[in-house]
XYZ file of C-alpha atoms in Angstrom:
311
model
C -47.830 44.626 85.015
C -50.922 43.800 87.031
C -54.549 44.780 86.805
C -54.950 48.456 87.771
C -56.665 47.473 91.041
C -54.067 44.837 91.931
C -50.699 46.539 91.592
C -47.908 45.683 94.031
C -45.192 47.756 95.642
C -42.364 45.706 97.124
C -40.275 47.474 99.783
C -36.767 46.175 100.521
C -34.528 47.966 103.040
C -30.861 47.031 102.921
C -27.625 47.759 104.730
C -24.350 46.321 103.399
C -26.045 43.498 101.475
C -23.856 43.511 98.383
C -23.646 39.708 98.324
C -27.247 38.780 99.111
C -29.382 41.543 97.602
C -28.782 40.442 93.967
C -30.034 36.968 94.910
C -33.274 38.447 96.248
C -33.702 40.790 93.280
C -33.071 38.038 90.736
C -35.648 35.827 92.449
C -38.220 38.643 92.147
C -37.362 39.567 88.555
C -37.463 35.915 87.452
C -40.973 35.600 88.845
C -44.106 34.765 86.886
C -45.524 38.089 88.057
C -43.115 40.936 88.821
C -44.206 43.765 91.189
C -45.026 47.101 89.587
C -42.713 48.946 91.992
C -39.618 47.554 93.703
C -38.482 50.213 96.157
C -34.965 49.705 97.507
C -34.028 51.774 100.548
C -30.287 51.987 101.177
C -29.871 52.527 104.921
C -26.442 54.134 104.639
C -24.508 51.148 103.272
C -20.708 51.362 103.256
C -20.043 48.394 100.934
C -20.667 48.048 97.185
C -24.446 47.649 97.551
C -25.320 50.989 95.964
C -23.145 50.432 92.876
C -24.662 46.987 92.337
C -28.216 48.261 92.689
C -27.685 51.193 90.345
C -26.887 48.684 87.612
C -30.243 47.008 88.252
C -32.001 50.379 88.131
C -30.592 51.004 84.651
C -31.961 47.684 83.393
C -35.312 47.428 85.168
C -37.746 50.390 85.210
C -39.709 48.912 88.135
C -36.725 49.270 90.472
C -36.351 52.519 92.396
C -33.311 53.324 94.535
C -33.319 55.674 97.534
C -30.588 56.449 100.023
C -30.877 57.594 103.628
C -28.444 58.094 106.481
C -28.067 54.982 108.629
C -31.239 55.128 110.744
C -32.271 51.482 110.927
C -34.718 49.176 109.185
C -37.834 50.836 110.632
C -36.940 54.245 109.221
C -36.154 52.625 105.869
C -39.519 50.836 105.750
C -41.331 54.038 106.725
C -39.689 55.834 103.822
C -40.709 53.001 101.524
C -44.331 53.203 102.688
C -44.432 56.958 102.048
C -43.169 56.418 98.491
C -45.400 53.463 97.578
C -48.000 54.154 94.872
C -49.588 50.732 94.341
C -52.703 49.023 95.720
C -50.813 46.383 97.680
C -47.591 46.500 99.697
C -45.152 43.660 100.267
C -42.113 43.824 102.539
C -39.058 41.669 101.804
C -35.636 41.281 103.450
C -32.427 41.736 101.488
C -30.722 38.521 102.591
C -33.443 36.044 101.567
C -35.189 35.047 98.308
C -38.629 34.033 97.019
C -40.222 31.381 94.804
C -41.087 32.510 91.239
C -44.855 32.084 91.684
C -45.162 33.967 94.981
C -46.685 37.199 93.687
C -48.789 35.459 91.067
C -50.431 33.304 93.767
C -50.818 36.234 96.142
C -52.636 38.314 93.544
C -54.877 35.363 92.709
C -55.767 35.097 96.405
C -56.919 38.717 96.683
C -58.183 39.331 93.140
C -61.860 38.723 93.968
C -61.862 41.623 96.433
C -63.208 39.462 99.259
C -60.077 39.685 101.422
C -57.889 42.469 102.778
C -54.652 40.611 102.159
C -53.056 37.188 102.193
C -50.518 35.090 104.075
C -48.379 32.260 102.763
C -46.107 29.615 104.205
C -42.315 29.859 104.190
C -39.046 27.914 104.270
C -36.265 28.255 106.821
C -32.634 27.530 105.901
C -30.427 26.625 108.848
C -27.321 24.431 109.040
C -27.974 23.263 105.458
C -31.421 22.027 106.510
C -34.456 23.436 104.690
C -37.760 23.237 106.562
C -41.177 24.120 105.145
C -43.860 25.703 107.335
C -47.330 25.791 105.799
C -50.899 24.728 106.427
C -52.566 21.928 104.500
C -55.413 23.928 103.011
C -56.591 27.424 102.177
C -58.359 29.280 104.989
C -59.784 32.703 105.708
C -58.294 34.215 108.854
C -59.715 37.177 110.770
C -57.635 39.777 112.578
C -57.951 38.024 115.952
C -56.903 34.725 114.383
C -53.828 36.339 112.873
C -52.871 38.119 116.089
C -52.875 34.873 118.035
C -51.120 32.949 115.262
C -48.291 35.502 115.136
C -47.301 34.424 118.645
C -48.285 30.757 118.671
C -48.438 29.225 115.186
C -45.321 28.328 113.179
C -47.281 28.422 109.899
C -47.921 32.154 110.379
C -45.702 33.840 113.000
C -44.996 37.556 112.986
C -43.273 37.693 109.630
C -43.908 40.725 107.420
C -42.407 38.980 104.423
C -45.084 36.308 104.017
C -47.973 38.774 103.891
C -49.567 41.120 101.376
C -50.995 44.333 102.863
C -53.520 46.867 101.591
C -51.602 50.062 100.950
C -54.410 52.420 101.996
C -54.503 50.796 105.452
C -50.735 50.365 105.883
C -50.176 54.043 105.124
C -52.085 54.898 108.313
C -49.327 53.256 110.376
C -45.575 53.483 110.771
C -42.803 51.372 112.238
C -41.548 52.514 115.634
C -38.046 53.819 114.916
C -37.115 53.577 118.603
C -37.619 49.790 118.680
C -34.598 47.716 117.657
C -36.020 44.188 117.922
C -39.461 42.838 116.976
C -40.374 46.134 115.351
C -42.186 44.142 112.661
C -44.211 42.238 115.266
C -45.186 45.487 117.004
C -46.185 47.070 113.676
C -48.422 44.136 112.762
C -49.930 44.000 116.239
C -51.103 47.588 115.828
C -52.220 46.917 112.251
C -54.369 43.872 112.982
C -55.579 44.945 116.435
C -57.047 48.164 115.051
C -58.690 46.779 111.916
C -61.260 44.025 111.358
C -59.597 42.324 108.429
C -59.990 39.114 106.441
C -56.836 37.439 105.158
C -56.610 34.475 102.805
C -54.093 31.826 103.817
C -52.291 30.288 100.819
C -51.221 26.727 101.712
C -47.856 26.912 99.989
C -44.372 28.042 101.038
C -42.935 30.837 98.881
C -40.457 32.719 101.059
C -36.948 31.425 101.802
C -35.741 32.747 105.157
C -31.967 32.348 105.412
C -30.956 32.100 109.067
C -27.469 33.396 109.717
C -25.634 30.907 111.923
C -22.096 31.960 111.055
C -21.571 34.371 113.948
C -20.989 33.213 117.512
C -23.935 33.747 119.839
C -21.783 35.345 122.497
C -20.842 38.187 120.163
C -24.438 39.308 120.136
C -25.679 41.849 122.641
C -28.945 40.722 124.211
C -29.004 43.867 126.332
C -28.871 47.555 125.485
C -28.364 49.988 128.351
C -29.215 47.137 130.721
C -32.554 46.336 129.024
C -33.276 43.018 127.286
C -33.528 43.984 123.605
C -36.917 42.297 123.064
C -38.548 43.895 126.103
C -39.441 47.371 124.711
C -41.453 45.883 121.833
C -43.181 43.312 124.037
C -44.058 45.939 126.645
C -45.870 47.921 123.941
C -47.466 44.803 122.471
C -48.690 43.835 125.947
C -50.465 47.169 126.227
C -52.338 46.431 122.991
C -53.141 42.730 123.438
C -54.176 41.549 126.889
C -53.684 37.846 126.186
C -51.598 35.187 127.921
C -50.015 34.118 124.640
C -48.068 37.384 124.451
C -46.380 36.771 127.814
C -45.860 33.105 126.934
C -44.095 34.151 123.738
C -41.874 36.593 125.614
C -40.958 33.913 128.133
C -40.036 31.545 125.309
C -37.705 34.177 123.850
C -36.151 34.760 127.259
C -35.509 31.083 127.879
C -34.113 30.431 124.424
C -31.830 33.458 124.731
C -30.546 32.151 128.055
C -29.981 28.719 126.503
C -27.906 30.171 123.652
C -25.807 32.205 126.082
C -25.196 29.209 128.326
C -24.230 27.110 125.325
C -21.688 29.738 124.286
C -20.375 29.887 127.867
C -20.000 26.096 128.059
C -17.969 26.211 124.844
C -15.623 28.765 126.415
C -16.498 31.541 123.975
C -15.741 35.018 125.420
C -16.726 33.913 128.892
C -16.466 37.273 130.648
C -18.762 39.027 128.218
C -21.099 36.056 128.089
C -21.294 35.677 131.869
C -22.247 39.345 132.239
C -25.149 38.787 129.864
C -26.134 35.592 131.659
C -26.435 37.468 134.945
C -28.555 40.154 133.301
C -30.749 37.465 131.708
C -31.119 35.739 135.075
C -32.432 38.991 136.543
C -34.933 39.428 133.687
C -36.148 35.837 134.098
C -36.721 36.387 137.819
C -38.686 39.590 137.251
C -40.895 38.236 134.452
C -44.115 36.416 135.486
C -44.360 32.807 134.343
C -47.397 30.651 135.126
C -45.757 27.263 134.669
C -42.065 27.098 135.507
C -40.187 24.126 134.113
C -37.172 22.641 135.878
C -35.007 24.300 133.269
C -36.603 27.674 133.997
C -35.944 27.254 137.717
C -32.314 26.302 137.007
C -31.932 29.382 134.791
C -33.176 31.595 137.605
C -31.201 29.986 140.429
C -27.869 28.765 139.040
C -27.503 29.254 135.294
C -23.703 28.972 135.135
C -23.821 25.643 137.003
C -26.541 24.453 134.628
C -24.377 25.283 131.584
C -22.146 22.247 132.145
C -25.080 19.986 131.214
C -25.726 21.705 127.874
């Protein structure tokens, strides 16, 4: 248990994570410092997740289990926030894991009361390649620094899971349950844009982000009711932050999404479905302002299917 003024609630939503959630929980419970509350929100799982977690609840008093109808990750996190009783809040994802000293180092970073939270580096796992993203030294970042870094800096980005938040401030906000993609980025944009905060950057990677590359890109829907799935969040973010880096970030997502679709098309994977999405993406690229258009961007807008043969 931590000092009374430095207790931690960890919130973990999950949906059908029977295989991965125990890995995350074991990494937390094996830590040097274990959070005072570990709130698990079951978002209507249909696999064996609940049975597995109930066994953990019997063994570990810090773990709390709650169930809700399948409403999505934002609703699950909002429930977790409403239940949290500690000084600090941490959000984790059910299909990743953490280093054993993560919470110990985070509490050390905020223990002097001079900062409103902290940020650490992270690892990505993709195609059996592990990459570390972290800065070389400790720094104090202000809200404006963090906002920009969430869109431009790979050592920060808009990850919830690498940050520790003050509970009394977080409880003034909620995740937008109508946003399906980048809901975490929108939440943090509101959080940092409306508060003058100081965050300590810890120059060490603690969080292991496991990127799922097993499913074919073309099986993913980039559009819902004809709208690019990232657009609703970025439209709201753009109303909060009037900076070029927001539009630049959106354009990068657009272009990468087009690239992944064209790659799937060139490999002959579900071509009809993929080509429909490519045409919709082409329309979104044409309608989105872009200050500096690369040759690739122009090809995406004019003849994406033709361009796919060179990928």
